Coordinates of C-alpha atoms (C1' of nucleotides) in Angstrom, one line a residue:
Chain A
M1 CA 184.2 0.2 4.6
A2 CA 187.6 -0.9 5.5
E3 CA 189.4 0.5 8.4
N4 CA 192.0 3.0 7.4
G5 CA 195.2 1.8 6.1
G6 CA 197.2 4.5 7.6
G7 CA 197.5 3.9 11.2
G8 CA 198.0 6.8 13.4
R9 CA 197.4 9.3 10.7
H10 CA 195.8 11.8 12.9
S11 CA 198.8 12.1 15.1
D12 CA 200.7 12.8 11.9
L13 CA 199.3 16.2 12.0
P14 CA 201.3 18.9 13.7
N15 CA 199.3 20.4 16.4
S16 CA 196.6 18.1 15.5
N17 CA 194.5 19.3 18.3
M18 CA 193.9 22.4 16.4
F19 CA 192.1 20.5 13.7
P20 CA 188.5 19.9 14.2
G21 CA 187.1 16.5 14.8
T22 CA 188.6 13.7 12.9
F23 CA 190.2 15.6 10.1
P24 CA 191.1 14.5 7.5
E25 CA 188.4 12.0 7.7
G26 CA 185.4 13.0 5.6
L27 CA 187.6 14.9 3.2
R28 CA 185.4 15.4 0.2
V29 CA 187.2 14.3 -2.9
L30 CA 186.1 14.7 -6.4
L31 CA 187.8 11.9 -8.3
F32 CA 187.9 11.7 -12.0
D33 CA 189.5 9.0 -14.1
E34 CA 188.3 7.7 -17.4
D35 CA 189.3 4.2 -16.6
P36 CA 186.4 2.8 -14.6
Q37 CA 188.5 0.1 -13.1
Y38 CA 191.3 2.4 -12.0
L39 CA 188.7 4.8 -10.8
H40 CA 187.3 2.1 -8.6
V41 CA 190.7 1.3 -7.3
L42 CA 191.5 4.9 -6.4
E43 CA 188.1 5.3 -4.9
Q44 CA 188.6 2.3 -2.8
H45 CA 191.9 3.6 -1.5
L46 CA 190.4 6.9 -0.7
Q47 CA 187.6 5.4 1.1
D48 CA 189.9 3.3 3.1
F49 CA 191.2 6.6 4.5
Q50 CA 187.6 7.6 5.3
Y51 CA 187.5 10.1 2.5
Q52 CA 184.2 10.9 0.9
V53 CA 184.6 10.2 -2.7
T54 CA 182.6 11.5 -5.5
R55 CA 183.8 9.5 -8.5
C56 CA 183.3 10.4 -12.1
D57 CA 184.5 8.7 -15.2
E58 CA 183.4 11.3 -17.7
E59 CA 185.5 14.2 -18.3
E60 CA 182.6 16.6 -19.1
R61 CA 180.9 15.7 -15.9
A62 CA 184.0 16.0 -13.9
M63 CA 184.5 19.4 -15.2
Y64 CA 180.9 20.3 -14.7
L65 CA 181.2 19.4 -11.1
L66 CA 184.5 21.1 -10.7
C67 CA 183.1 24.3 -12.2
N68 CA 179.8 24.3 -10.6
H69 CA 179.9 22.3 -7.5
R70 CA 183.3 22.7 -6.3
N71 CA 182.0 23.8 -3.0
M72 CA 180.9 20.2 -2.5
F73 CA 184.5 19.2 -2.6
D74 CA 187.6 19.9 -0.6
I75 CA 190.0 18.6 -3.2
A76 CA 189.9 17.2 -6.7
I77 CA 191.9 14.5 -8.2
M78 CA 191.7 14.7 -12.0
E79 CA 193.1 12.4 -14.5
A80 CA 194.7 14.2 -17.4
N81 CA 196.8 12.9 -20.1
D82 CA 197.3 15.6 -22.6
L83 CA 198.2 19.2 -22.2
D84 CA 195.8 20.3 -24.8
G85 CA 192.8 18.7 -23.3
K86 CA 189.8 20.5 -21.8
V87 CA 190.9 19.7 -18.3
F88 CA 194.1 21.4 -18.8
R89 CA 192.4 24.4 -20.2
L90 CA 189.9 24.4 -17.4
I91 CA 192.5 24.3 -14.7
S92 CA 195.0 26.7 -16.4
E93 CA 192.3 29.2 -17.2
I94 CA 190.1 29.2 -14.2
G95 CA 191.9 26.9 -11.8
S96 CA 193.6 29.8 -10.1
E97 CA 190.2 31.1 -9.3
M98 CA 189.0 27.9 -7.8
D99 CA 189.3 27.5 -4.2
I100 CA 190.1 23.9 -4.3
P101 CA 193.4 22.1 -4.7
I102 CA 193.5 20.1 -7.8
I103 CA 195.7 17.1 -8.1
I104 CA 196.5 15.8 -11.5
T105 CA 197.0 12.1 -12.2
S106 CA 198.6 10.8 -15.3
K107 CA 200.6 8.0 -16.7
D108 CA 202.8 10.6 -18.3
G109 CA 205.7 11.2 -16.1
S110 CA 207.6 13.4 -18.4
R111 CA 209.2 16.5 -17.1
E112 CA 207.4 18.6 -19.6
S113 CA 204.0 17.3 -18.5
V114 CA 204.7 17.6 -14.8
T115 CA 206.1 21.1 -15.2
K116 CA 203.3 22.3 -17.3
W117 CA 200.6 21.1 -15.1
M118 CA 202.3 22.3 -12.0
M119 CA 202.8 25.7 -13.5
N120 CA 199.2 25.9 -14.6
G121 CA 197.2 25.4 -11.5
A122 CA 197.7 21.8 -10.4
C123 CA 198.7 21.6 -6.8
D124 CA 200.3 18.2 -7.3
Y125 CA 201.0 15.7 -10.0
L126 CA 200.7 12.0 -9.3
I127 CA 202.1 9.6 -11.8
K128 CA 200.3 6.4 -12.2
P129 CA 200.2 3.9 -10.7
I130 CA 199.5 5.9 -7.7
R131 CA 200.5 4.7 -4.3
P132 CA 197.8 4.6 -1.7
E133 CA 200.1 6.5 0.6
D134 CA 200.0 9.4 -1.9
L135 CA 196.2 9.4 -1.7
R136 CA 196.2 9.3 2.0
L137 CA 198.4 12.4 2.1
I138 CA 196.2 14.5 -0.1
Y139 CA 194.9 16.1 3.0
K140 CA 198.2 17.9 3.3
Y141 CA 197.0 20.5 0.8
L142 CA 194.3 21.4 3.3
V143 CA 196.3 21.4 6.4
K144 CA 197.4 25.0 6.1
K145 CA 194.0 26.1 5.5
M146 CA 192.8 24.2 8.4
E147 CA 195.4 25.7 10.6
L148 CA 194.5 29.0 9.4
M149 CA 190.9 28.9 10.0
S150 CA 191.5 27.2 13.3
V151 CA 193.3 30.3 14.3
T152 CA 190.6 32.5 13.0
V153 CA 187.7 30.7 14.5
S154 CA 189.1 29.6 17.8
G155 CA 190.4 33.0 18.7
K156 CA 189.2 34.6 21.8
A157 CA 187.2 37.8 21.8
E158 CA 190.2 40.0 22.2
E159 CA 192.0 38.3 19.5
K160 CA 188.9 38.6 17.4
A161 CA 188.6 42.3 18.2
A162 CA 192.3 42.8 17.4
A163 CA 191.8 41.0 14.2
E164 CA 188.9 43.2 13.3
K165 CA 190.9 46.2 14.0
S166 CA 193.8 45.0 12.0
S167 CA 191.5 44.4 9.1
S168 CA 191.1 48.1 8.6
V169 CA 194.8 48.7 8.2
G170 CA 194.1 49.0 4.6
D171 CA 195.9 46.3 2.7
S172 CA 193.7 44.4 0.5
I173 CA 191.9 41.3 1.6
R174 CA 193.0 38.5 -0.5
N175 CA 191.7 35.1 -0.8
P176 CA 194.2 33.0 1.2
N177 CA 193.4 30.0 -0.8
K178 CA 193.5 31.3 -4.2
R179 CA 196.3 29.5 -5.9
K180 CA 198.4 31.2 -8.4
G181 CA 198.8 30.0 -11.8
N182 CA 202.4 29.2 -11.1
M183 CA 202.2 26.6 -8.4
L184 CA 205.9 26.6 -7.9
Q185 CA 205.3 29.7 -5.8
T186 CA 202.4 28.2 -3.9
D187 CA 204.0 27.5 -0.6
K188 CA 205.4 30.9 -0.3
E189 CA 202.3 32.5 -1.5
D190 CA 200.1 30.5 0.8
L191 CA 202.3 31.3 3.7
D192 CA 201.9 34.9 3.0
H193 CA 198.3 34.6 2.6
A194 CA 198.0 32.5 5.7
H195 CA 199.7 35.1 7.7
G196 CA 197.6 37.9 6.3
S197 CA 194.3 36.2 6.6
A198 CA 194.9 35.0 10.1
T199 CA 194.6 38.6 11.1
K200 CA 192.0 39.6 8.7
K201 CA 188.3 39.3 8.7
R202 CA 186.9 37.7 5.7
R203 CA 183.7 38.6 4.1
V204 CA 180.8 36.5 4.9
V205 CA 178.8 35.2 1.9
W206 CA 175.2 35.1 2.9
D207 CA 174.3 32.4 0.6
E208 CA 171.4 30.0 0.9
C209 CA 172.6 28.0 3.8
L210 CA 173.5 30.9 5.9
N211 CA 170.5 32.9 5.0
D212 CA 168.4 30.0 6.0
K213 CA 170.0 30.0 9.4
F214 CA 169.3 33.7 9.6
L215 CA 165.7 33.3 8.6
E216 CA 165.2 30.4 10.9
A217 CA 166.6 32.4 13.7
M218 CA 164.3 35.3 12.9
K219 CA 161.3 33.0 12.8
Y220 CA 162.2 31.4 16.0
L221 CA 162.8 34.6 17.9
D222 CA 160.1 36.8 19.4
T223 CA 159.7 40.0 17.5
R224 CA 161.3 42.0 20.2
D225 CA 164.3 39.8 20.2
I226 CA 165.0 40.3 16.6
V227 CA 168.2 42.1 17.1
P228 CA 171.6 41.1 15.8
K229 CA 172.8 39.7 19.1
K230 CA 169.9 37.4 19.6
I231 CA 169.9 36.3 16.0
L232 CA 173.5 35.5 16.2
E233 CA 173.0 33.5 19.3
R234 CA 170.2 31.7 17.7
M235 CA 172.0 31.0 14.5
N236 CA 174.7 29.4 16.5
V237 CA 177.2 29.8 13.7
S238 CA 180.7 30.1 15.0
G239 CA 182.9 32.6 13.3
L240 CA 179.9 34.8 12.5
T241 CA 180.0 38.1 14.3
R242 CA 177.3 40.3 15.6
E243 CA 178.4 42.8 13.0
N244 CA 177.9 40.4 10.3
V245 CA 174.4 39.7 11.4
A246 CA 173.7 43.4 12.0
S247 CA 174.8 44.2 8.5
H248 CA 172.7 41.4 7.1
L249 CA 169.7 42.4 9.2
Q250 CA 170.0 45.9 8.0
K251 CA 169.9 44.7 4.5
F252 CA 167.1 42.4 5.3
R253 CA 165.0 45.2 6.7
L254 CA 165.7 47.4 3.8
S255 CA 164.6 44.7 1.5
Q256 CA 161.4 44.4 3.4
K257 CA 160.7 48.1 3.3
K258 CA 160.4 48.3 -0.4
P259 CA 159.2 45.0 -1.7
G260 CA 157.6 46.8 -4.5
D261 CA 161.0 47.3 -6.0
E262 CA 161.0 43.7 -6.7
N263 CA 159.1 44.1 -9.9
K264 CA 161.3 46.8 -11.2
K265 CA 164.3 44.7 -10.9
S266 CA 166.2 43.5 -13.9
K267 CA 166.2 39.9 -14.9
R268 CA 169.7 39.7 -13.5
N269 CA 168.5 40.5 -10.0
R270 CA 165.8 38.0 -10.2
S271 CA 168.5 35.4 -10.1
L272 CA 168.9 36.3 -6.5
I273 CA 165.4 35.5 -5.6
T274 CA 164.5 32.1 -4.5
A275 CA 161.4 30.3 -5.5
Q276 CA 160.1 31.0 -2.0
G277 CA 160.4 34.7 -2.8
G278 CA 163.3 34.8 -0.5
M279 CA 166.6 36.4 -0.8
S280 CA 169.2 33.9 -1.7
S281 CA 172.2 36.1 -2.1
G282 CA 173.1 33.6 -4.6
E283 CA 175.6 35.8 -6.3
G284 CA 178.0 33.0 -6.0
N285 CA 181.0 34.9 -4.9
V286 CA 183.9 33.1 -3.5
Q287 CA 185.1 35.2 -0.7
F288 CA 183.6 33.1 2.0
P289 CA 181.8 30.2 0.4
I290 CA 179.3 28.7 2.7
H291 CA 180.4 25.3 2.0
Q292 CA 182.7 26.2 4.8
I293 CA 179.8 25.9 7.1
N294 CA 180.1 22.4 7.8
N295 CA 177.0 20.8 9.2
I296 CA 177.9 19.0 12.3
P297 CA 175.7 16.0 12.8
Q298 CA 172.8 17.1 14.9
P299 CA 173.3 16.0 18.5
S300 CA 169.7 16.0 19.5
S301 CA 166.3 16.4 18.4
V302 CA 165.3 19.9 17.6
Q303 CA 164.0 18.6 14.4
P304 CA 163.7 15.1 13.0
Q305 CA 167.1 13.9 12.0
N306 CA 167.8 14.7 8.5
T307 CA 168.7 11.7 6.6
N308 CA 170.3 13.5 3.9
L309 CA 168.9 12.1 0.8
N310 CA 165.4 12.3 2.3
L311 CA 166.0 15.8 3.2
M312 CA 167.1 16.6 -0.2
T313 CA 164.1 14.9 -1.6
Q314 CA 161.9 16.8 0.6
R315 CA 163.4 20.0 -0.3
I316 CA 163.6 19.3 -3.9
S317 CA 160.4 17.7 -4.8
P318 CA 158.0 20.6 -4.2
L319 CA 160.0 22.6 -6.5
G320 CA 159.8 20.3 -9.4
N321 CA 162.6 19.2 -11.5
H322 CA 164.9 22.1 -11.7
H323 CA 167.6 20.1 -13.1
D324 CA 165.8 19.9 -16.3
N325 CA 165.1 23.5 -16.3
L326 CA 168.7 24.2 -15.5
M327 CA 169.8 22.1 -18.3
R328 CA 167.5 23.6 -20.7
T329 CA 168.7 27.0 -19.7
H330 CA 172.2 26.0 -20.4
Q331 CA 171.2 24.7 -23.8
H332 CA 170.0 28.1 -24.7
H333 CA 172.7 30.2 -23.4
I334 CA 176.3 30.5 -24.2
P335 CA 178.2 30.3 -21.0
H336 CA 180.6 33.0 -20.2
Q337 CA 181.3 32.5 -16.6
V338 CA 181.3 30.0 -13.9
P339 CA 178.8 30.7 -11.2
E340 CA 179.5 29.4 -7.8
F341 CA 176.9 27.7 -5.7
T342 CA 177.9 27.8 -2.2
C343 CA 175.5 25.8 -0.2
N344 CA 177.2 22.8 1.0
G345 CA 175.6 19.9 -0.8
Q346 CA 172.4 21.7 -1.0
I347 CA 171.9 22.6 -4.5
I348 CA 168.2 23.3 -4.4
N349 CA 168.3 26.9 -4.4
E350 CA 171.1 27.2 -6.8
R351 CA 168.9 25.4 -9.1
I352 CA 166.2 27.9 -8.4
V353 CA 168.5 30.6 -9.0
L354 CA 169.5 29.1 -12.3
N355 CA 166.0 28.5 -13.2
E356 CA 165.1 32.0 -12.8
G357 CA 168.2 33.8 -13.6
E358 CA 168.4 33.6 -17.3
E359 CA 171.9 34.9 -17.3
D360 CA 173.2 32.3 -15.0
I361 CA 175.8 30.2 -16.7
I362 CA 177.4 27.0 -16.0
L363 CA 180.4 26.2 -18.1
P364 CA 182.8 28.3 -20.0
S365 CA 181.8 28.2 -23.6
W366 CA 184.8 26.3 -24.6
L367 CA 183.9 23.7 -22.2
M368 CA 180.4 23.4 -23.2
P369 CA 179.7 20.1 -24.8
N370 CA 176.7 19.6 -27.0
S371 CA 173.5 19.7 -25.1
E372 CA 172.9 16.0 -25.4
Q373 CA 175.9 15.3 -23.3
M374 CA 175.1 17.8 -20.7
D375 CA 171.6 16.9 -20.4
F376 CA 172.0 14.4 -17.6
N377 CA 169.6 14.4 -14.9
L378 CA 171.2 15.5 -11.7
D379 CA 168.4 14.2 -9.6
Q380 CA 169.4 10.7 -10.5
D381 CA 173.0 11.4 -11.0
P382 CA 175.1 9.1 -8.9
V383 CA 177.8 11.7 -8.7
I384 CA 175.6 14.4 -7.4
E385 CA 173.9 11.9 -5.3
T386 CA 177.1 10.9 -3.7
A387 CA 177.9 14.4 -2.8
L388 CA 174.5 15.1 -1.5
R389 CA 174.4 12.0 0.5
F390 CA 177.4 13.1 2.4
S391 CA 176.6 16.7 2.5
D392 CA 174.9 16.8 5.8
I393 CA 176.8 14.4 7.8
Q394 CA 180.3 15.4 7.0
I395 CA 182.8 17.0 9.2
A396 CA 184.9 18.3 6.5
P397 CA 187.9 20.6 6.6
D398 CA 187.1 24.1 5.7
P399 CA 189.3 25.7 3.2
Q400 CA 189.1 29.1 4.6
Q401 CA 187.1 29.3 7.8
L402 CA 185.1 26.9 9.6
M403 CA 181.6 27.7 10.8
Y404 CA 179.7 25.1 12.6
V405 CA 176.1 24.8 12.0
Q406 CA 174.5 22.8 14.6
E407 CA 171.0 22.8 13.4
P408 CA 170.5 22.0 9.8
S409 CA 168.0 24.4 8.6
M410 CA 164.9 23.1 7.0
I411 CA 162.6 26.1 7.4
H412 CA 162.4 28.6 4.7
I413 CA 160.6 31.7 5.5
P414 CA 158.8 33.0 2.6
S415 CA 159.4 36.5 1.5
F416 CA 162.7 37.8 2.1
P417 CA 162.7 40.0 -0.8
S418 CA 166.0 40.4 -2.3
S419 CA 167.1 43.1 -4.5
L420 CA 168.7 46.0 -2.8
T421 CA 170.6 47.9 -5.2
Chain B
dT1 C1' 176.6 48.8 25.5
dA2 C1' 173.6 47.5 22.0
dC3 C1' 170.8 49.0 18.7
dC4 C1' 169.2 51.3 14.3
dC5 C1' 170.0 53.5 10.1
dA6 C1' 172.3 55.9 6.3
dA7 C1' 176.3 56.7 4.1
dT8 C1' 180.4 55.2 2.5
dA9 C1' 184.2 51.9 1.8
dT10 C1' 186.0 47.7 0.2
Chain C
dT1 C1' 176.8 43.8 -6.1
dA2 C1' 177.3 42.2 -1.5
dT3 C1' 179.1 43.0 2.7
dA4 C1' 181.8 45.7 6.1
dT5 C1' 182.5 49.8 8.4
dT6 C1' 181.6 54.1 10.3
dG7 C1' 179.3 57.6 12.5
dG8 C1' 175.4 59.9 14.4
dG9 C1' 171.5 59.2 17.0
dT10 C1' 168.4 56.6 20.4

DNA sequence: TACCCAATAT
DNA sequence: TATATTGGGT
């Protein structure tokens, strides 16, 4: 891959020392353009800047990824030429709920188009042909978040404590990254949010990745050491507090107490149970998506180095082809909401969830193409593959809060019954 | 101080 | 619903 074309870009960042690693290198970009050639050009440019590009030249697929795998991306660049298209509808209707900046690209430089897109969820609008420099600078939409989470994560204990105190003041906790429909207000809004969230504690979403860490820690620890503090230490997830772990442990223990309840649960709750019988907490909520837990390349050798695709294969294969099941499920259910699968690049359990949770939905109904179109095999999907390939090695900016996971988890402890209600 | 647990709040 | 917080007890 070519060396970056933007010399000294890191020093471009204000207070760049507060940004982890080599940010914005590794920025995960979902790139959609219907023109394969132009797509390739853009991809090339982005890669020149060391961004991880997942390219896509089919609208449906791009939207599918945006809807259902946005945690695999830090930012999306979507081609869109008409204001009545599905992309526009997608972004204007649920774009504000997405936690990912969406940049629109178009040949249409009309004021109407620019204005409409910008007012309906796009964070920027690039008129083709796009200058490489504009692509290089896409990380700017994440800088604020990076700064924000840097404050949150790097804080000392006192600051943390203070932050925790202040979180009980009573004002609502808002998603600092949720963009408003009217992006003309974005900067101000984001500033407000940034200010607020820097002093607030966000909810932790115990999704598959984090839960795996938790389970792995439990497994590793001696029985007498299974206390929040030790688990926290063992998990080695920065940003996570003892209280977080204590809370989760409490839930865990409760869930173990009455495993019999499992059978009484509704179908809906079954969607939270992994194939291993574990608790996946796959609710898919966006408060603190676990894609924010960026796997740092493993320094040593606790376990064999995960070479990502292999890892994925290992984890996927025993479970059969869930993609097919997933797709079949979709074909039989009218979608009504967009679930969020939060495990960074690790879609195994999300598929399990989908497989078992009959009510899990992928696309909004108006986005649902005919089943033929949607029935692509994700296992062999180069788009998914790209994202997966990068998923474990990236050092990607975290939109809300960064948690470093130093030991990619491969161990799943069976039986973490879910279902506490 | 850390822990557990139940209840309650968000 | 999931997670955080609180409060009482060990």
